Amino acid sequence: MNLEYSDADQAFREEVQNFLRDNTPSTIRTKIDARQKLTKEDYMAWHKILYGRGWVAPNWPVEFGGTGWTPLQCHIFDEEIGLSGSPRVLPFGVNMVGPVIMEFGNDTQKAHYLPRILSCEDVWCQGYSEPGSGSDLASLKTRATRDGDEYVVNGSKIWTTSAHWADMIFCLVRTDTNAKNQEGISFLLINMHESGIDVRPIITMDGGHEVNQVFFEDVRVPITNLVGEENKGWTYAKFLLKHERAGIAAIGSQKRQLNRLKEIARAEQSNGQALIEEPRFRDKISRAEIELMALEYTELRAVSAANQGRVPGTEVNLLKIRGSEMQQKISELLIEAIGYYANPFVPDSFDAGWNEEPIGPDYAAALAPEYFNWRKSSIYAGSNEIQKNIISKMVLGL
Amino acid sequence: MNLEYSDADQAFREEVQNFLRDNTPSTIRTKIDARQKLTKEDYMAWHKILYGRGWVAPNWPVEFGGTGWTPLQCHIFDEEIGLSGSPRVLPFGVNMVGPVIMEFGNDTQKAHYLPRILSCEDVWCQGYSEPGSGSDLASLKTRATRDGDEYVVNGSKIWTTSAHWADMIFCLVRTDTNAKNQEGISFLLINMHESGIDVRPIITMDGGHEVNQVFFEDVRVPITNLVGEENKGWTYAKFLLKHERAGIAAIGSQKRQLNRLKEIARAEQSNGQALIEEPRFRDKISRAEIELMALEYTELRAVSAANQGRVPGTEVNLLKIRGSEMQQKISELLIEAIGYYANPFVPDSFDAGWNEEPIGPDYAAALAPEYFNWRKSSIYAGSNEIQKNIISKMVLGL
Amino acid sequence: MNFSLSDEQKLLKDSVDRFVAERYGLDARRTLIASEDGYGRKNWKTFAELGWLAIPFSDASGGLGGGPIEVMVLMEAFGRGLVVEPFISTILMGATLVETLGDKEQKAAIIPPVVRGEKLISFAHVEAQSRFTLSDVITTASTDGNGYRISGHKAVVFGGDSANQLIVSARTSGNQRDEDGISLFLVDAEAKGITRRSYGTVDGLRAAEITLSNVLVGPETMLGKEGNSFAGIESVVDGATAAVCAEAVGVMDSLQEQTLEHLKTREQFGLKLGKFQALQHRSVDMFVACQEARTMMYVATLSLNKPRADRIRAVSAAKSHIGQAGRLVGQEAVQLHGGMGMTDELAVGHYFKRLTMIDTLFGNTDHHLERFAATVHG
Amino acid sequence: MNFSLSDEQKLLKDSVDRFVAERYGLDARRTLIASEDGYGRKNWKTFAELGWLAIPFSDASGGLGGGPIEVMVLMEAFGRGLVVEPFISTILMGATLVETLGDKEQKAAIIPPVVRGEKLISFAHVEAQSRFTLSDVITTASTDGNGYRISGHKAVVFGGDSANQLIVSARTSGNQRDEDGISLFLVDAEAKGITRRSYGTVDGLRAAEITLSNVLVGPETMLGKEGNSFAGIESVVDGATAAVCAEAVGVMDSLQEQTLEHLKTREQFGLKLGKFQALQHRSVDMFVACQEARTMMYVATLSLNKPRADRIRAVSAAKSHIGQAGRLVGQEAVQLHGGMGMTDELAVGHYFKRLTMIDTLFGNTDHHLERFAATVHG
């Protein structure tokens, strides 16, 4: 037992750090530092830089273009991405549909889609949730009806992140309406440029546009776009959930946020002293730091087990719960730190090119919208209530 | 709207204070100050003193020997009892079975039992819970089978406070085993000195003996001891619950505990200063004080409404939850205040007449046992989970 | 001891509840926020006609002689409706400072037009470094002939964008956080040397950063005695603090109702959400928080006219308590709504944002915990 | 980065787990507590035979050269079994102080008999006023010829009732809370001038109040250099703190298991308690708390040999975190057991009491939060 990273891992970490420092485009770096929105082009540019280095899909097997890194190396890579504030690669291709195609797709699908995911020729999004089925995913109603060599898809998906950027969507659709809920579902790949697809933005309470509702009206999809077997989609969806949640605790970016909190608490004044000197606020920071330490090493326990070849289990559910709670806690402390300057809201200031004086300190503008936005993290990717149901059943046997 | 007590209420409060100061026997006062256990004789003596003053049953109608006080006066009386640390009258006669007999008993029962409750000729206890039925009270199994002019009672009751002191027990018993759970239950008064009754002490984790398990084996009870109608006991039990919980938030005694906490925090040292000066602990006291303020005035909202003739509703459930949480919180702060001296445990020191030097400060000995003992308050009298179920259904309509 | 409204107060409550129910749908509010003024001039006129703007002022000043309870009744309803009109900034802060500290002429000049809805006044007090410390003022007013020249920067002045007049606090003596030495000046919002930078807030209000650069004012603009305004500021801010406690209670009750409605409607796994026990118990926690917040609203409101220490104890206890209760209710309301709770389309997010920002007004939970402790434990 | 036990450590774990499972039922423990010694002499002998008492000491001292991980393995199992034998006081405090600060002769005289189970030593350090401040010592040792005379009162000395020897801390110079000026003395527990008042504790251990009145000791009894013991005390106490973290994790895991067992067995309203969603989610909160507490146990244990600041950061983070997690798990375990959880008869209350008292040992949650903050933020 030990908490140390090996020399090789340390060297790997430095390699990642150097790469991130030397290869993040200055346009992106400027936006990150100013906490402005990244565009689709920014994400694509960054994806291609990682692709060029061979690092875009660390978790993939080497034969498909992965890195062959150990789980611990993948963790270090994720942590450094987060710490540096570099964008994460959009997960829908690389982390989600990619592994499903690898595992369950046919050779044609593998040959066609996987390279395009790696190179970012296709931007993907995920069609799971529907307006009527939130936590109860298996009650989904979007139908795919067989018509010759095609499926005809009708229905609607909601909370579809990046649908407005995407070329492809992977969908759970109902192919057998007579079967019980979880049976009768298929896993279908749909071209977003097909006619009959309508993407409508959903503005969230922070004023941002990340998610959409996607409408399908008689959208025709070749049956060759079916992954695996018809009516077996639920199996693939469950397989995918495990991949979706790797790194979900986002240790690196949480450490970055905590550092930012400390910087702000050093800069903010309270009654003539730095806010960080105020015992109550200092305690809150300390508690967050300790909780983050507990979260980090709980994740490392799982990573270390994976490093020794053990298959990850239900610890992802625990990490999802605690990771989202921590993100929310730190973002709450961030707005608490800035007092009255949490109030001003200048949406334009989040766009690149805005170069007016900030209202109040330059770190303040984004914090309240970020706090509002982070409320999503205990809702999405399986709400924390669903995570608790899962742990209760699968781990505790209740 | 105003928060002020009227002059008449203030004068009443002073009358109560003076009475308590002048009439609490010194033997009892000494034990209270030393935080020693009161005996049955102490409780009976105190009961008789209040009886002598006509104050033993404030909530009863004047015709039965009550005081005719307003609900606000009753609240003031309770508060002063708690603040002074005087014993509370055992509730099972005065607050529980008394009102049931008044409302549902026949004239013979009223004439026989009510005066004896007032004068403490009978000490009562309550036979509700059973080993198999905790929160699910209506699943009780103790049976009363009719045999001529008698019922024959078999079964067992648990958590019976003061059963080892009691002359009488009021019991919920099953008189119709074919009826659904809540039907088929009757309300029976049983003489504890009857043969076939066995009282076995239950020692709680604080080392104390307050509760018992009571066993009934072929206990013969005259049918004249049935209150109201056979198989209607559940109605009477529900009626009683409202009476049981009046004053459940125990504002006066909680204020007394909070004052004690402050005294101890002034006496205890932490790093060369009084513990109460330590910002973290000071905050905990302040938070407790604010929470207690919220609880007190929430209760006063209910009392004030009752004073204007409105019937008390489900606020008792809220007061039960928050009252018990506060008791537990303050008792937790009390052990936190004394550091290492929470550890020593000298059971004899809680008995009257023990006059050795205390281990550590004289206020320390009882605090850990009290903390352990107060864990009961979120379990008994309808666990807080049951209270939440009730609010959810009755108030929120879920 | 009495927690019932008088018959007159009940009429006021009916009237404001009706206004909010009929005029303050989410869409109407959106339109107001997007408008140039950022609030409804017509609404403000209605407030004046209904006498609401006159409530806190004495008969002598041209008001209706109402008190904290009437203000509480209004503010609770404003919370339920997420009303954006500048009632706090103009009525409870600006004009109430004039009522509290002004001389006869100042009251006569200001309160009647305010009450008629013709004049807006904001209190330009908070500064970038001051956080919640009311005595932390570095804006200075130095004498110049009979008058003064004021220079400094005032931060997040609510209603400062639309105000006709500003009450500016400035230091005429003393050090940065001294209570003595703070003076107040009634300044025309368009006066020479004043720069206003206006903006919206995350919860749909308007505010401004206000820079004063050698703004020349006459001696008649001074409100109260030179260097002696702190006690007045403190009592007015305590009143406004109790008022936002009432607003918070209105917001919280509405969130609780919206959430219950959602739980009773939305189905998952073949059951209404409200049948899931974990959500039931969390709804009860929200309910308890709302009830206790209401209690503390009463305690604060009914203590405003008590001696200073009692007032501080009650107001700070309430603001601290409601800050925590509001966090619980707001966060749970969003969570129990699921994805829909995150959208701009549904009301719940807007209520959540207002509740979040109320915690930053006049001192957050921790600030008032400290103030309570300092008053109670010395 | 590795969280697996070595094969040897796994053998140790099997052995201590087996001992606890087979010998430490609640009734056996009750008998030990009620016995005159308050612990099992036979058990202690077994510990010696199995080599457990030798684990933390170097080969040179007659030990087995084990480290923090082996101690953690033992302590976690002791937590699961609520073991009352004086392992912390004698092995982790008393003898480890000798190992850390003693000279060759002292080690030779003390560690071998301790390891053989023939000698018990307690550390008499805490005083009535000191709370959790390790440097707060007013017991004095003044020179007398070649030796010293020690006077003072030592509070809640665990194992102090049965110890053959005491290590007494006393001030040879400096002021009440100075780190410099604290010296340690090896004193015979029966020495002239020592009064011991023994008692049981709420969680079934034994301790004593120890009064020293002009106790004369020779210069050879001094452990370490005069006035220079603080660093040694601190590191030994950090080790013991990490050890009680491991004990707490054992207690918590057991409480979690007992509670799950209860929820799976007990029926109410026609259903197993474990089918009620509110209780399911609370069980998950307990589970998460146990998991994170285990993580922090590893972090503390694996940081004990790091530089001082790193060690403090890890140990204080762990003790603080586990204090909170333990409160949650303990209180919920009792609550979810209902009335039965309150009884002396069931195990759950005994585990709850031990967990509660662990928070008072070596500094509670708040103390370690402060210590963490002071180390991290300076």
Tab-separated table of N, CA and C in Angstrom, chain A residues 280, chain B residues 258-259 261-263 265-266 274-290 293 333, chain C residues 309 312-313 368-378:
chain	number	residue	atom	x	y	z
A	280	ARG	N	-14.910	31.590	9.537
A	280	ARG	CA	-16.002	30.801	8.962
A	280	ARG	C	-15.715	30.415	7.517
B	258	LEU	N	-29.786	25.016	26.890
B	258	LEU	CA	-28.958	25.949	26.137
B	258	LEU	C	-28.195	26.877	27.090
B	259	ASN	N	-28.873	27.313	28.137
B	259	ASN	CA	-28.180	28.144	29.128
B	259	ASN	C	-27.035	27.383	29.780
B	261	LEU	N	-25.429	24.952	28.418
B	261	LEU	CA	-24.363	24.851	27.421
B	261	LEU	C	-23.491	26.104	27.445
B	262	LYS	N	-24.118	27.249	27.525
B	262	LYS	CA	-23.331	28.489	27.537
B	262	LYS	C	-22.477	28.592	28.793
B	263	GLU	N	-23.070	28.213	29.922
B	263	GLU	CA	-22.287	28.237	31.164
B	263	GLU	C	-21.062	27.336	31.053
B	265	ALA	N	-19.610	26.304	28.336
B	265	ALA	CA	-18.673	26.827	27.338
B	265	ALA	C	-17.910	28.034	27.873
B	266	ARG	N	-18.468	28.699	28.856
B	266	ARG	CA	-17.699	29.778	29.495
B	266	ARG	C	-16.668	29.210	30.459
B	274	ALA	N	-11.710	30.941	26.861
B	274	ALA	CA	-12.945	30.212	27.131
B	274	ALA	C	-13.458	29.613	25.826
B	275	LEU	N	-14.003	28.420	25.932
B	275	LEU	CA	-14.497	27.736	24.728
B	275	LEU	C	-15.534	28.590	23.982
B	276	ILE	N	-16.306	29.357	24.730
B	276	ILE	CA	-17.355	30.149	24.086
B	276	ILE	C	-16.756	31.252	23.207
B	277	GLU	N	-15.482	31.565	23.428
B	277	GLU	CA	-14.826	32.574	22.585
B	277	GLU	C	-14.279	31.969	21.289
B	278	GLU	N	-14.216	30.675	21.235
B	278	GLU	CA	-13.678	29.998	20.056
B	278	GLU	C	-14.725	30.135	18.947
B	279	PRO	N	-14.342	30.747	17.797
B	279	PRO	CA	-15.374	31.116	16.814
B	279	PRO	C	-16.264	29.950	16.381
B	280	ARG	N	-15.656	28.792	16.182
B	280	ARG	CA	-16.465	27.665	15.719
B	280	ARG	C	-17.518	27.261	16.742
B	281	PHE	N	-17.085	27.176	17.984
B	281	PHE	CA	-18.044	26.728	18.991
B	281	PHE	C	-19.084	27.808	19.257
B	282	ARG	N	-18.636	29.058	19.236
B	282	ARG	CA	-19.571	30.166	19.401
B	282	ARG	C	-20.645	30.118	18.315
B	283	ASP	N	-20.233	29.834	17.087
B	283	ASP	CA	-21.203	29.716	15.993
B	283	ASP	C	-22.194	28.590	16.238
B	284	LYS	N	-21.703	27.484	16.770
B	284	LYS	CA	-22.616	26.370	17.011
B	284	LYS	C	-23.673	26.759	18.045
B	285	ILE	N	-23.214	27.471	19.075
B	285	ILE	CA	-24.174	27.925	20.086
B	285	ILE	C	-25.160	28.902	19.457
B	286	SER	N	-24.644	29.826	18.653
B	286	SER	CA	-25.534	30.812	18.027
B	286	SER	C	-26.558	30.124	17.140
B	287	ARG	N	-26.091	29.165	16.369
B	287	ARG	CA	-27.033	28.466	15.484
B	287	ARG	C	-28.114	27.759	16.291
B	288	ALA	N	-27.693	27.123	17.382
B	288	ALA	CA	-28.668	26.443	18.227
B	288	ALA	C	-29.653	27.455	18.793
B	289	GLU	N	-29.149	28.609	19.162
B	289	GLU	CA	-30.012	29.629	19.749
B	289	GLU	C	-31.031	30.125	18.721
B	290	ILE	N	-30.572	30.312	17.496
B	290	ILE	CA	-31.476	30.783	16.436
B	290	ILE	C	-32.502	29.696	16.104
B	293	MET	N	-35.035	29.654	18.729
B	293	MET	CA	-35.936	30.795	18.556
B	293	MET	C	-37.006	30.450	17.508
B	333	LEU	N	-23.946	19.109	21.559
B	333	LEU	CA	-23.012	20.209	21.835
B	333	LEU	C	-22.506	20.144	23.266
C	309	ALA	N	-30.533	46.500	20.211
C	309	ALA	CA	-29.975	45.153	20.408
C	309	ALA	C	-31.024	44.083	20.123
C	312	ILE	N	-31.532	43.947	16.304
C	312	ILE	CA	-30.433	43.247	15.631
C	312	ILE	C	-30.531	41.747	15.867
C	313	ARG	N	-30.791	41.388	17.103
C	313	ARG	CA	-30.873	39.966	17.434
C	313	ARG	C	-31.925	39.286	16.563
C	368	HIS	N	-24.753	37.486	9.124
C	368	HIS	CA	-25.755	37.721	10.168
C	368	HIS	C	-25.575	36.784	11.349
C	369	LEU	N	-24.987	35.643	11.126
C	369	LEU	CA	-24.643	34.772	12.249
C	369	LEU	C	-23.622	35.478	13.147
C	370	GLU	N	-22.631	36.092	12.527
C	370	GLU	CA	-21.618	36.834	13.275
C	370	GLU	C	-22.257	38.013	14.019
C	371	ARG	N	-23.133	38.707	13.321
C	371	ARG	CA	-23.758	39.892	13.926
C	371	ARG	C	-24.643	39.460	15.097
C	372	PHE	N	-25.341	38.383	14.934
C	372	PHE	CA	-26.163	37.842	16.025
C	372	PHE	C	-25.289	37.476	17.219
C	373	ALA	N	-24.228	36.744	16.934
C	373	ALA	CA	-23.356	36.276	18.026
C	373	ALA	C	-22.729	37.458	18.752
C	374	ALA	N	-22.289	38.443	17.987
C	374	ALA	CA	-21.640	39.595	18.613
C	374	ALA	C	-22.634	40.334	19.505
C	375	THR	N	-23.899	40.350	19.102
C	375	THR	CA	-24.913	41.053	19.900
C	375	THR	C	-25.320	40.238	21.119
C	376	VAL	N	-25.443	38.943	20.940
C	376	VAL	CA	-25.932	38.099	22.029
C	376	VAL	C	-24.829	37.737	23.019
C	377	HIS	N	-23.685	37.358	22.494
C	377	HIS	CA	-22.610	36.918	23.399
C	377	HIS	C	-21.640	38.031	23.723
C	378	GLY	N	-21.789	39.169	23.042
C	378	GLY	CA	-20.925	40.314	23.347
C	378	GLY	C	-19.543	40.118	22.791
